[in-house]
């Protein structure tokens, strides 16, 4: 309600007087002072008019107060109600716009029971319920803010704790390699020092013999000199052999301590690694709606005539990621596109259903060869869509993958490829990975995981590595993928629909020519693949 204010009497104002009004006449649509109100009640023309105090008048919302009882087109009093158009009208309106209308009735008769009708209490209850829903939703959102604040703090603590674990682990590795360095250093130093001591002893011994020989040469007799020389030659020969032995056994070679850091650690510094990823995972809200009266909605809002030939959009049959649905710039622009595989051009060793929506990487009558072909790329077999994404816009389609290991996958073998490509990039065997104007996700055996893993690689950079299932017989996996192609932005995104997360996004997608959906199956003797395409947009 507005703040209290003062109105002047309409009749007095017309006579140049300024008297404060106390009532409002709904029929005359004018304010009346105390004196004029008395005359107004005694007049035959206005004594039946309905009036209300200016205090009560101000309680009416401003937008409703501005509603006039006169026709905005003809400036005549509204006296009739047209049920065909659900609107009040004046006498002149009948000749202008309501000549063929059958449900004309006096406006007073139509309005007579409005305040006493059940619609009043129903609308009051609905507004009360709606207010409670908003209050509950606001409470829910405030709790959501508290929750995401807690999530933020927990996330920070988790990152810090992980960093501490990494630091502790690297400290341990550092201690281990330094301890190893110290051990090697001590071993080499001790060995060399002992060798130095031994050689210093022998060097001193040789020096002593050298002195003795000089003395002997000066003072000994010829016989003594001869005998002494014999002894000295034996000793010199022995020391010479000792030195030759040291050389032959590499004791005199240079020894250096070299520290070599593991290449995996260097790759962390050189490659574009991230500490992790941040995802927004949505779960259904708990806010309950109490309003469910369809009849009330039909009475309040205008009836919109529809064409009964318009069929419901298949968009409702798809499950969209929250990140897509919550982005009106994306969700509102998604184009209708039905993905259908071309059965006629599909490879002869795969199966495509009659409606083009289901792909199997084998044919019932086909006999598989179990011999391993080292050139795995030459055996790709698949099918492409009947139509390409030819117009600018945003397209979304869903693929349900069912995988089952029937024999252990051989090293690095590819079992599935799914993506988009130009026709020129699709060869006779439907292998597109690495080709220009082609974008795909591979499912293949990964040696390090010994599992069937999904990979997306662009420009030698790994965008996705996801382990799907172990490389064991009878292992199964069901994966619901959503593919979003934005030809305006040049992006191709892959979503895990059931986990409601974006797996990866490929940038710089060239959409100058139509891109066709494509799927290829490989090694059906090792892994069975069934793919079902949902209605695309």
Short mmCIF file of C-alpha atoms in Angstrom, two decimals:
data_model
loop_
_atom_site.label_atom_id
_atom_site.label_comp_id
_atom_site.label_asym_id
_atom_site.label_seq_id
_atom_site.Cartn_x
_atom_site.Cartn_y
_atom_site.Cartn_z
CA UNK A 1 0.00 0.00 0.00
CA UNK A 2 1.18 3.54 -0.78
CA UNK A 3 2.15 6.07 1.89
CA UNK A 4 -0.82 8.27 3.01
CA UNK A 5 -1.42 11.27 0.79
CA UNK A 6 -4.06 14.04 0.40
CA UNK A 7 -6.53 14.28 -2.51
CA UNK A 8 -8.56 17.37 -3.40
CA UNK A 9 -12.28 17.30 -4.15
CA UNK A 10 -12.80 17.01 -7.90
CA UNK A 11 -15.98 19.14 -7.97
CA UNK A 12 -14.49 21.92 -5.82
CA UNK A 13 -11.34 21.95 -7.94
CA UNK A 14 -13.51 22.59 -11.01
CA UNK A 15 -14.90 25.69 -9.16
CA UNK A 16 -11.44 26.92 -8.22
CA UNK A 17 -11.62 25.74 -4.60
CA UNK A 18 -9.17 23.49 -2.71
CA UNK A 19 -11.08 21.26 -0.32
CA UNK A 20 -9.71 17.96 0.93
CA UNK A 21 -11.55 14.89 -0.39
CA UNK A 22 -12.79 12.18 1.99
CA UNK A 23 -14.43 9.76 -0.44
CA UNK A 24 -14.05 8.35 -3.93
CA UNK A 25 -17.03 7.61 -6.25
CA UNK A 26 -16.44 4.50 -8.34
CA UNK A 27 -19.11 5.50 -10.85
CA UNK A 28 -18.09 9.16 -11.34
CA UNK A 29 -14.40 8.30 -10.87
CA UNK A 30 -13.95 11.47 -8.83
CA UNK A 31 -13.02 12.58 -5.31
CA UNK A 32 -15.59 14.25 -3.02
CA UNK A 33 -15.20 16.49 0.04
CA UNK A 34 -17.61 16.27 2.99
CA UNK A 35 -20.13 18.81 1.60
CA UNK A 36 -20.07 17.49 -1.95
CA UNK A 37 -20.49 13.94 -0.66
CA UNK A 38 -23.78 14.99 1.02
CA UNK A 39 -25.12 16.55 -2.21
CA UNK A 40 -23.87 13.49 -4.13
CA UNK A 41 -25.91 11.16 -1.93
CA UNK A 42 -29.08 13.30 -2.20
CA UNK A 43 -28.96 13.66 -5.99
CA UNK A 44 -31.30 11.30 -7.86
CA UNK A 45 -28.61 10.69 -10.52
CA UNK A 46 -25.90 9.63 -8.07
CA UNK A 47 -27.54 8.48 -4.85
CA UNK A 48 -27.12 4.81 -5.91
CA UNK A 49 -23.43 5.25 -6.72
CA UNK A 50 -20.91 3.22 -4.74
CA UNK A 51 -18.34 5.23 -2.79
CA UNK A 52 -15.37 4.42 -0.54
CA UNK A 53 -13.16 6.46 1.74
CA UNK A 54 -9.90 7.82 0.39
CA UNK A 55 -8.10 5.70 3.02
CA UNK A 56 -9.62 2.52 1.57
CA UNK A 57 -9.04 3.82 -1.95
CA UNK A 58 -5.31 4.06 -1.28
CA UNK A 59 -5.28 0.42 -0.15
CA UNK A 60 -6.05 -0.62 -3.75
CA UNK A 61 -2.87 -1.31 -5.76
CA UNK A 62 -1.98 1.62 -8.01
CA UNK A 63 -2.17 -0.47 -11.20
CA UNK A 64 -5.73 -1.51 -10.30
CA UNK A 65 -6.78 2.05 -9.30
CA UNK A 66 -5.86 3.18 -12.80
CA UNK A 67 -8.50 0.81 -14.26
CA UNK A 68 -11.26 2.98 -15.73
CA UNK A 69 -14.95 2.18 -16.22
CA UNK A 70 -14.85 3.97 -19.56
CA UNK A 71 -13.94 2.48 -22.93
CA UNK A 72 -10.40 3.43 -23.94
CA UNK A 73 -11.39 3.46 -27.63
CA UNK A 74 -14.68 5.45 -27.48
CA UNK A 75 -14.54 7.15 -24.06
CA UNK A 76 -18.00 5.79 -23.22
CA UNK A 77 -19.06 3.90 -20.10
CA UNK A 78 -18.39 0.14 -20.13
CA UNK A 79 -21.83 -1.47 -19.84
CA UNK A 80 -21.57 -4.86 -21.55
CA UNK A 81 -19.42 -7.99 -21.26
CA UNK A 82 -18.45 -10.14 -24.25
CA UNK A 83 -17.89 -13.75 -23.15
CA UNK A 84 -16.43 -14.63 -26.57
CA UNK A 85 -13.54 -12.21 -26.13
CA UNK A 86 -13.58 -12.23 -22.30
CA UNK A 87 -13.60 -8.43 -22.11
CA UNK A 88 -15.93 -5.51 -21.14
CA UNK A 89 -17.12 -3.15 -23.87
CA UNK A 90 -19.30 -0.09 -24.47
CA UNK A 91 -22.37 0.30 -26.69
CA UNK A 92 -20.30 1.60 -29.61
CA UNK A 93 -17.95 -1.38 -29.41
CA UNK A 94 -20.81 -3.66 -30.48
CA UNK A 95 -21.04 -2.06 -33.90
CA UNK A 96 -17.25 -1.85 -34.35
CA UNK A 97 -15.79 -5.16 -33.15
CA UNK A 98 -18.50 -7.36 -31.61
CA UNK A 99 -21.15 -7.58 -34.35
CA UNK A 100 -20.99 -11.40 -34.55
CA UNK A 101 -20.46 -12.09 -30.85
CA UNK A 102 -23.27 -14.14 -29.28
CA UNK A 103 -22.41 -14.05 -25.59
CA UNK A 104 -23.09 -10.38 -24.82
CA UNK A 105 -24.51 -9.66 -21.34
CA UNK A 106 -24.82 -6.63 -19.03
CA UNK A 107 -21.50 -5.96 -17.33
CA UNK A 108 -23.26 -5.41 -13.98
CA UNK A 109 -24.76 -8.91 -14.11
CA UNK A 110 -21.32 -10.42 -14.88
CA UNK A 111 -19.58 -8.52 -12.08
CA UNK A 112 -22.37 -8.90 -9.53
CA UNK A 113 -21.09 -12.19 -8.06
CA UNK A 114 -17.34 -11.72 -8.52
CA UNK A 115 -16.58 -10.97 -4.88
CA UNK A 116 -18.80 -13.79 -3.64
CA UNK A 117 -17.59 -16.39 -6.13
CA UNK A 118 -15.36 -19.34 -5.25
CA UNK A 119 -12.67 -17.91 -7.52
CA UNK A 120 -11.83 -15.32 -4.87
CA UNK A 121 -11.04 -17.87 -2.16
CA UNK A 122 -9.30 -20.16 -4.65
CA UNK A 123 -7.08 -17.36 -5.89
CA UNK A 124 -6.36 -16.26 -2.33
CA UNK A 125 -5.32 -19.81 -1.46
CA UNK A 126 -3.20 -20.06 -4.59
CA UNK A 127 -1.44 -16.78 -3.85
CA UNK A 128 -0.86 -17.93 -0.28
CA UNK A 129 0.55 -21.22 -1.54
CA UNK A 130 2.66 -19.42 -4.12
CA UNK A 131 4.04 -17.14 -1.40
CA UNK A 132 4.93 -20.20 0.67
CA UNK A 133 6.62 -21.78 -2.36
CA UNK A 134 8.71 -18.66 -2.90
CA UNK A 135 9.61 -18.56 0.78
CA UNK A 136 10.56 -22.23 0.66
CA UNK A 137 12.56 -21.69 -2.55
CA UNK A 138 14.35 -18.68 -1.04
CA UNK A 139 15.16 -20.73 2.06
CA UNK A 140 16.35 -23.55 -0.20
CA UNK A 141 18.58 -21.18 -2.23
CA UNK A 142 20.01 -19.60 0.92
CA UNK A 143 20.83 -23.09 2.17
CA UNK A 144 22.33 -23.76 -1.26
CA UNK A 145 24.61 -20.74 -0.82
CA UNK A 146 25.66 -22.06 2.58
CA UNK A 147 26.25 -25.49 1.07
CA UNK A 148 28.38 -24.23 -1.82
CA UNK A 149 30.34 -22.08 0.65
CA UNK A 150 31.00 -25.23 2.67
CA UNK A 151 31.82 -27.09 -0.58
CA UNK A 152 34.30 -24.34 -1.41
CA UNK A 153 35.99 -24.59 1.98
CA UNK A 154 36.01 -28.39 1.81
CA UNK A 155 37.38 -28.21 -1.73
CA UNK A 156 40.17 -25.88 -0.64
CA UNK A 157 41.02 -28.18 2.27
CA UNK A 158 40.93 -31.18 -0.05
CA UNK A 159 43.28 -29.50 -2.52
CA UNK A 160 45.60 -28.45 0.30
CA UNK A 161 45.55 -31.93 1.85
CA UNK A 162 46.26 -33.46 -1.54
CA UNK A 163 49.11 -31.01 -2.02
CA UNK A 164 50.47 -31.99 1.42
CA UNK A 165 50.22 -35.67 0.48
CA UNK A 166 52.09 -34.92 -2.73
CA UNK A 167 54.67 -32.87 -0.81
CA UNK A 168 55.13 -35.64 1.76
CA UNK A 169 55.43 -38.18 -1.03
CA UNK A 170 57.98 -36.06 -2.91
CA UNK A 171 59.85 -35.44 0.37
CA UNK A 172 60.01 -39.21 0.81
CA UNK A 173 61.24 -39.68 -2.75
CA UNK A 174 63.78 -36.91 -2.18
CA UNK A 175 65.06 -38.58 0.99
CA UNK A 176 65.27 -41.92 -0.77
CA UNK A 177 67.32 -40.62 -3.69
CA UNK A 178 69.55 -38.50 -1.42
CA UNK A 179 70.11 -41.51 0.86
CA UNK A 180 71.00 -43.54 -2.22
CA UNK A 181 73.34 -40.77 -3.36
CA UNK A 182 75.00 -40.65 0.07
CA UNK A 183 75.38 -44.43 0.11
CA UNK A 184 76.95 -44.53 -3.36
CA UNK A 185 79.18 -41.57 -2.48
CA UNK A 186 80.35 -43.20 0.78
CA UNK A 187 81.01 -46.52 -0.95
CA UNK A 188 83.00 -44.91 -3.76
CA UNK A 189 84.88 -42.58 -1.41
CA UNK A 190 85.85 -45.37 1.01
CA UNK A 191 87.04 -47.59 -1.83
CA UNK A 192 89.09 -44.76 -3.34
CA UNK A 193 90.57 -43.71 0.02
CA UNK A 194 91.69 -47.30 0.75
CA UNK A 195 93.27 -47.46 -2.68
CA UNK A 196 95.08 -44.18 -2.05
CA UNK A 197 96.45 -45.54 1.27
CA UNK A 198 97.67 -48.70 -0.40
CA UNK A 199 99.31 -46.80 -3.22
CA UNK A 200 100.92 -44.30 -0.82
CA UNK A 201 102.44 -47.23 1.10
CA UNK A 202 103.78 -48.77 -2.10
CA UNK A 203 105.03 -45.40 -3.35
CA UNK A 204 106.92 -44.86 -0.10
CA UNK A 205 108.34 -48.37 -0.37
CA UNK A 206 109.55 -47.69 -3.93
CA UNK A 207 111.07 -44.39 -2.78
CA UNK A 208 112.87 -46.18 0.03
CA UNK A 209 114.27 -48.76 -2.40
CA UNK A 210 115.37 -45.95 -4.70
CA UNK A 211 117.40 -44.44 -1.83
CA UNK A 212 118.89 -47.78 -0.89
CA UNK A 213 119.96 -48.38 -4.51
CA UNK A 214 121.75 -45.01 -4.66
CA UNK A 215 123.66 -45.81 -1.49
CA UNK A 216 124.44 -49.30 -2.73
CA UNK A 217 125.81 -47.96 -6.02
CA UNK A 218 128.27 -45.71 -4.15
CA UNK A 219 129.56 -47.96 -1.40
CA UNK A 220 128.81 -51.67 -2.13
CA UNK A 221 131.19 -54.09 -3.81
CA UNK A 222 130.48 -55.33 -7.30
CA UNK A 223 129.13 -58.60 -5.93
CA UNK A 224 126.94 -56.81 -3.41
CA UNK A 225 125.68 -54.45 -6.10
CA UNK A 226 124.85 -57.36 -8.40
CA UNK A 227 122.92 -59.23 -5.73
CA UNK A 228 121.12 -56.03 -4.65
CA UNK A 229 120.11 -55.21 -8.21
CA UNK A 230 118.59 -58.65 -8.58
CA UNK A 231 116.44 -58.10 -5.49
CA UNK A 232 115.45 -54.59 -6.51
CA UNK A 233 114.43 -55.73 -10.03
CA UNK A 234 112.15 -58.37 -8.49
CA UNK A 235 110.54 -55.77 -6.26
CA UNK A 236 110.15 -53.25 -9.11
CA UNK A 237 108.63 -55.94 -11.33
CA UNK A 238 106.15 -56.80 -8.61
CA UNK A 239 105.07 -53.15 -8.19
CA UNK A 240 104.82 -52.71 -11.96
CA UNK A 241 102.45 -55.67 -12.17
CA UNK A 242 100.41 -54.16 -9.34
CA UNK A 243 99.98 -50.91 -11.30
CA UNK A 244 99.10 -52.75 -14.50
CA UNK A 245 96.51 -54.73 -12.56
CA UNK A 246 94.94 -51.51 -11.31
CA UNK A 247 94.73 -50.19 -14.85
CA UNK A 248 93.35 -53.40 -16.33
CA UNK A 249 90.65 -53.57 -13.66
CA UNK A 250 89.68 -49.89 -14.22
CA UNK A 251 90.56 -48.87 -10.67
CA UNK A 252 92.18 -45.74 -12.04
CA UNK A 253 89.25 -44.72 -14.25
CA UNK A 254 87.42 -41.50 -13.43
CA UNK A 255 84.26 -42.03 -11.35
CA UNK A 256 81.49 -39.39 -11.24
CA UNK A 257 78.23 -39.40 -9.31
CA UNK A 258 75.33 -38.57 -11.66
CA UNK A 259 71.74 -37.99 -10.55
CA UNK A 260 69.08 -38.80 -13.18
CA UNK A 261 65.52 -37.67 -12.42
CA UNK A 262 62.70 -39.96 -13.61
CA UNK A 263 61.24 -38.80 -16.94
CA UNK A 264 57.70 -38.99 -15.52
CA UNK A 265 58.58 -36.24 -13.04
CA UNK A 266 60.02 -34.07 -15.80
CA UNK A 267 56.79 -34.52 -17.80
CA UNK A 268 54.82 -32.93 -14.95
CA UNK A 269 56.87 -29.76 -15.39
CA UNK A 270 56.90 -29.81 -19.17
CA UNK A 271 53.34 -30.90 -20.03
CA UNK A 272 50.17 -28.88 -19.50
CA UNK A 273 48.89 -30.74 -16.46
CA UNK A 274 46.23 -29.38 -14.14
CA UNK A 275 45.81 -30.12 -10.45
CA UNK A 276 42.29 -31.36 -11.13
CA UNK A 277 38.90 -30.30 -12.48
CA UNK A 278 35.95 -28.49 -10.94
CA UNK A 279 32.46 -29.74 -11.81
CA UNK A 280 29.01 -28.45 -10.87
CA UNK A 281 26.88 -31.50 -10.20
CA UNK A 282 23.13 -30.86 -10.00
CA UNK A 283 20.65 -32.93 -8.02
CA UNK A 284 16.84 -32.61 -7.98
CA UNK A 285 15.57 -29.86 -5.68
CA UNK A 286 13.23 -30.48 -2.77
CA UNK A 287 10.96 -27.47 -3.29
CA UNK A 288 7.38 -28.77 -3.63
CA UNK A 289 4.73 -27.06 -5.75
CA UNK A 290 1.24 -26.87 -4.26
CA UNK A 291 -0.52 -25.21 -7.18
CA UNK A 292 -2.04 -27.67 -9.55
CA UNK A 293 -5.46 -26.36 -10.59
CA UNK A 294 -5.42 -26.31 -14.36
CA UNK A 295 -8.90 -24.78 -14.52
CA UNK A 296 -7.75 -21.67 -12.64
CA UNK A 297 -4.88 -21.16 -15.04
CA UNK A 298 -7.25 -21.46 -17.97
CA UNK A 299 -9.52 -18.78 -16.54
CA UNK A 300 -6.79 -16.29 -15.71
CA UNK A 301 -4.59 -16.45 -18.82
CA UNK A 302 -5.90 -15.81 -22.32
CA UNK A 303 -6.71 -18.88 -24.40
CA UNK A 304 -4.14 -19.43 -27.14
CA UNK A 305 -5.52 -21.21 -30.17
CA UNK A 306 -3.21 -23.99 -31.38
CA UNK A 307 -2.93 -26.08 -34.50
CA UNK A 308 -3.86 -29.65 -33.62
CA UNK A 309 -1.50 -30.88 -36.34
CA UNK A 310 1.55 -29.67 -34.40
CA UNK A 311 3.19 -32.65 -32.76
CA UNK A 312 5.08 -32.54 -29.46
CA UNK A 313 8.78 -31.87 -29.86
CA UNK A 314 11.00 -34.91 -29.32
CA UNK A 315 13.21 -32.63 -27.17
CA UNK A 316 11.35 -34.01 -24.15
CA UNK A 317 12.69 -37.50 -24.92
CA UNK A 318 16.29 -36.35 -24.46
CA UNK A 319 18.09 -35.83 -21.19
CA UNK A 320 20.03 -32.61 -21.31
CA UNK A 321 23.00 -31.87 -19.04
CA UNK A 322 22.29 -29.27 -16.37
CA UNK A 323 25.03 -27.05 -17.81
CA UNK A 324 23.11 -26.97 -21.12
CA UNK A 325 19.62 -26.53 -19.69
CA UNK A 326 20.77 -23.77 -17.33
CA UNK A 327 22.33 -21.79 -20.16
CA UNK A 328 19.49 -20.06 -22.07
CA UNK A 329 21.93 -18.83 -24.73
CA UNK A 330 22.59 -22.49 -25.59
CA UNK A 331 19.38 -24.35 -24.69
CA UNK A 332 17.04 -21.95 -26.46
CA UNK A 333 19.03 -22.18 -29.71
CA UNK A 334 19.28 -25.97 -30.06
CA UNK A 335 18.09 -26.99 -33.54
CA UNK A 336 15.93 -29.99 -34.35
CA UNK A 337 18.02 -32.77 -35.92
CA UNK A 338 17.17 -36.47 -36.11
CA UNK A 339 20.26 -38.67 -36.29
CA UNK A 340 19.76 -41.59 -38.66
CA UNK A 341 22.55 -43.86 -39.88
CA UNK A 342 22.78 -44.67 -43.58
CA UNK A 343 22.06 -48.40 -43.78
CA UNK A 344 22.91 -48.57 -47.48
CA UNK A 345 26.43 -47.14 -47.23
CA UNK A 346 27.30 -48.93 -43.96
CA UNK A 347 30.15 -51.44 -44.08
CA UNK A 348 29.07 -54.98 -44.87
CA UNK A 349 30.39 -56.40 -41.60
CA UNK A 350 28.28 -54.21 -39.27
CA UNK A 351 24.55 -53.98 -38.63
CA UNK A 352 22.27 -50.92 -38.81
CA UNK A 353 18.59 -51.12 -37.85
CA UNK A 354 15.89 -50.35 -40.40
CA UNK A 355 15.15 -46.96 -38.83
CA UNK A 356 18.86 -46.09 -38.72
CA UNK A 357 18.98 -45.51 -34.96
CA UNK A 358 20.82 -48.64 -33.77
CA UNK A 359 24.34 -49.78 -34.66
CA UNK A 360 25.97 -53.15 -33.87
CA UNK A 361 29.63 -53.86 -34.65
CA UNK A 362 28.85 -57.26 -36.19
CA UNK A 363 26.41 -59.14 -38.39
CA UNK A 364 24.77 -62.39 -37.22
CA UNK A 365 25.83 -64.33 -40.31
CA UNK A 366 29.39 -63.00 -40.39
CA UNK A 367 32.27 -65.29 -39.33
CA UNK A 368 34.96 -63.43 -37.43
CA UNK A 369 38.64 -63.97 -37.93
CA UNK A 370 40.47 -64.36 -34.61
CA UNK A 371 43.91 -63.72 -36.08
CA UNK A 372 45.57 -60.53 -34.88
CA UNK A 373 46.20 -57.93 -37.53
CA UNK A 374 49.04 -55.65 -36.42
CA UNK A 375 47.83 -52.89 -38.73
CA UNK A 376 44.64 -52.31 -36.77
CA UNK A 377 43.76 -49.14 -38.66
CA UNK A 378 42.98 -51.00 -41.89
CA UNK A 379 40.11 -52.96 -40.39
CA UNK A 380 37.81 -50.15 -39.36
CA UNK A 381 34.14 -50.69 -40.22
CA UNK A 382 31.19 -48.43 -39.57
CA UNK A 383 28.39 -46.18 -40.77
CA UNK A 384 27.71 -42.47 -41.12
CA UNK A 385 24.58 -40.37 -40.75
CA UNK A 386 22.23 -39.86 -43.67
CA UNK A 387 22.39 -36.11 -43.15
CA UNK A 388 25.05 -33.74 -41.93
CA UNK A 389 24.94 -30.71 -39.67
CA UNK A 390 24.67 -28.35 -42.60
CA UNK A 391 23.15 -25.19 -41.15
CA UNK A 392 24.67 -22.79 -38.61
CA UNK A 393 23.42 -23.38 -35.10
CA UNK A 394 23.65 -25.65 -32.06
CA UNK A 395 22.89 -29.39 -32.31
CA UNK A 396 22.52 -31.99 -29.56
CA UNK A 397 22.01 -35.74 -29.75
CA UNK A 398 22.26 -38.66 -27.36
CA UNK A 399 23.93 -42.06 -27.85
CA UNK A 400 23.44 -45.03 -25.52
CA UNK A 401 26.44 -47.38 -25.69
CA UNK A 402 26.34 -50.99 -24.48
CA UNK A 403 29.71 -52.77 -24.38
CA UNK A 404 30.58 -56.35 -23.40
CA UNK A 405 33.95 -58.12 -23.40
CA UNK A 406 33.65 -61.57 -25.01
CA UNK A 407 37.40 -62.23 -25.22
CA UNK A 408 40.36 -60.35 -23.68
CA UNK A 409 41.28 -57.33 -25.76
CA UNK A 410 44.65 -57.56 -27.42
CA UNK A 411 47.27 -54.88 -26.82
CA UNK A 412 46.15 -51.38 -27.95
CA UNK A 413 43.24 -52.73 -30.00
CA UNK A 414 40.51 -50.20 -30.86
CA UNK A 415 36.92 -51.38 -30.48
CA UNK A 416 34.83 -48.28 -31.16
CA UNK A 417 35.01 -44.85 -32.75
CA UNK A 418 32.22 -42.26 -32.57
CA UNK A 419 32.29 -38.68 -33.74
CA UNK A 420 31.65 -36.25 -36.60
CA UNK A 421 33.48 -35.63 -39.87
CA UNK A 422 33.20 -34.25 -43.36
CA UNK A 423 32.39 -36.75 -46.08
CA UNK A 424 35.85 -36.19 -47.52
CA UNK A 425 37.37 -37.36 -44.22
CA UNK A 426 35.39 -40.60 -44.15
CA UNK A 427 37.21 -43.32 -46.07
CA UNK A 428 35.72 -46.58 -47.28
CA UNK A 429 36.29 -48.22 -43.92
CA UNK A 430 35.04 -45.25 -41.90
CA UNK A 431 38.27 -44.60 -39.99
CA UNK A 432 38.53 -40.89 -39.21
CA UNK A 433 40.87 -40.44 -36.23
CA UNK A 434 43.70 -38.04 -37.05
CA UNK A 435 42.23 -36.99 -40.39
CA UNK A 436 41.59 -33.38 -41.24
CA UNK A 437 38.06 -32.09 -40.54
CA UNK A 438 37.29 -35.11 -38.33
CA UNK A 439 36.61 -35.23 -34.58
CA UNK A 440 36.08 -38.46 -32.68
CA UNK A 441 36.21 -40.39 -29.42
CA UNK A 442 37.92 -43.79 -29.40
CA UNK A 443 37.34 -46.76 -27.11
CA UNK A 444 40.44 -48.94 -27.05
CA UNK A 445 42.56 -51.23 -24.90
CA UNK A 446 44.91 -49.18 -22.74
CA UNK A 447 48.03 -51.15 -21.68
CA UNK A 448 48.71 -49.17 -18.50
CA UNK A 449 45.13 -49.69 -17.26
CA UNK A 450 44.62 -53.10 -18.90
CA UNK A 451 41.08 -51.89 -19.52
CA UNK A 452 38.82 -50.57 -22.25
CA UNK A 453 39.23 -46.79 -22.05
CA UNK A 454 37.66 -43.83 -23.86
CA UNK A 455 40.10 -41.36 -25.41
CA UNK A 456 39.85 -38.02 -27.19
CA UNK A 457 43.09 -36.56 -28.55
CA UNK A 458 43.40 -33.31 -30.48
CA UNK A 459 46.68 -31.86 -31.75
CA UNK A 460 48.62 -34.44 -29.70
CA UNK A 461 46.93 -33.28 -26.52
CA UNK A 462 44.83 -35.71 -24.50
CA UNK A 463 41.41 -34.15 -23.85
CA UNK A 464 39.83 -37.27 -22.38
CA UNK A 465 41.00 -40.51 -20.80
CA UNK A 466 38.24 -42.45 -19.04
CA UNK A 467 38.42 -46.10 -17.97
CA UNK A 468 35.17 -47.84 -18.87
CA UNK A 469 35.62 -51.49 -17.85
CA UNK A 470 38.24 -54.09 -17.02
CA UNK A 471 39.73 -56.26 -19.75
CA UNK A 472 38.02 -59.41 -18.52
CA UNK A 473 35.52 -61.75 -20.17
CA UNK A 474 31.86 -60.87 -19.44
CA UNK A 475 32.72 -57.38 -18.21
CA UNK A 476 29.94 -54.99 -19.30
CA UNK A 477 29.49 -51.23 -19.50
CA UNK A 478 26.55 -48.95 -20.28
CA UNK A 479 27.36 -45.35 -21.14
CA UNK A 480 24.91 -42.57 -22.08
CA UNK A 481 26.73 -39.87 -24.00
CA UNK A 482 25.46 -36.47 -25.10
CA UNK A 483 27.12 -34.68 -28.02
CA UNK A 484 26.77 -30.92 -28.44
CA UNK A 485 28.00 -29.29 -31.67
CA UNK A 486 28.07 -25.49 -31.74
CA UNK A 487 28.83 -24.47 -35.31
CA UNK A 488 28.84 -20.78 -34.38
CA UNK A 489 31.48 -21.21 -31.66
CA UNK A 490 33.31 -24.04 -33.45
CA UNK A 491 33.12 -26.42 -30.46
CA UNK A 492 32.24 -30.11 -30.04
CA UNK A 493 31.41 -31.22 -26.50
CA UNK A 494 30.91 -34.70 -25.01
CA UNK A 495 28.81 -35.22 -21.87
CA UNK A 496 28.24 -38.19 -19.58
CA UNK A 497 24.47 -37.83 -19.25
CA UNK A 498 23.99 -40.13 -16.25
CA UNK A 499 26.84 -38.52 -14.30
CA UNK A 500 25.77 -35.07 -15.59
CA UNK A 501 29.35 -33.97 -16.31
CA UNK A 502 31.10 -32.67 -19.38
CA UNK A 503 33.84 -35.10 -20.33
CA UNK A 504 35.69 -32.86 -22.76
CA UNK A 505 35.39 -30.11 -25.37
CA UNK A 506 37.19 -29.88 -28.71
CA UNK A 507 37.89 -26.36 -29.91
CA UNK A 508 38.49 -24.89 -33.37
CA UNK A 509 36.03 -27.28 -35.05
CA UNK A 510 35.80 -26.35 -38.73
CA UNK A 511 32.10 -26.19 -39.67
CA UNK A 512 32.41 -24.52 -43.07
CA UNK A 513 31.14 -27.74 -44.70
CA UNK A 514 28.55 -30.20 -43.32
CA UNK A 515 29.79 -32.57 -40.60
CA UNK A 516 28.21 -36.03 -40.49
CA UNK A 517 27.65 -38.19 -37.38
CA UNK A 518 29.76 -41.34 -37.62
CA UNK A 519 30.25 -44.55 -35.67
CA UNK A 520 32.63 -47.44 -36.34
CA UNK A 521 33.04 -50.84 -34.72
CA UNK A 522 36.16 -52.97 -34.51
CA UNK A 523 37.17 -56.38 -33.15
CA UNK A 524 33.67 -57.82 -32.54
CA UNK A 525 35.34 -61.12 -31.63
CA UNK A 526 36.69 -59.40 -28.52
CA UNK A 527 34.05 -56.83 -27.63
CA UNK A 528 30.39 -56.49 -28.61
CA UNK A 529 29.19 -52.92 -29.25
CA UNK A 530 25.58 -51.72 -29.52
CA UNK A 531 24.89 -48.01 -29.97
CA UNK A 532 21.42 -46.44 -29.99
CA UNK A 533 21.03 -42.85 -31.20
CA UNK A 534 18.39 -40.73 -29.47
CA UNK A 535 16.33 -38.05 -31.21
CA UNK A 536 18.78 -35.25 -31.89
CA UNK A 537 18.45 -31.49 -31.78
#
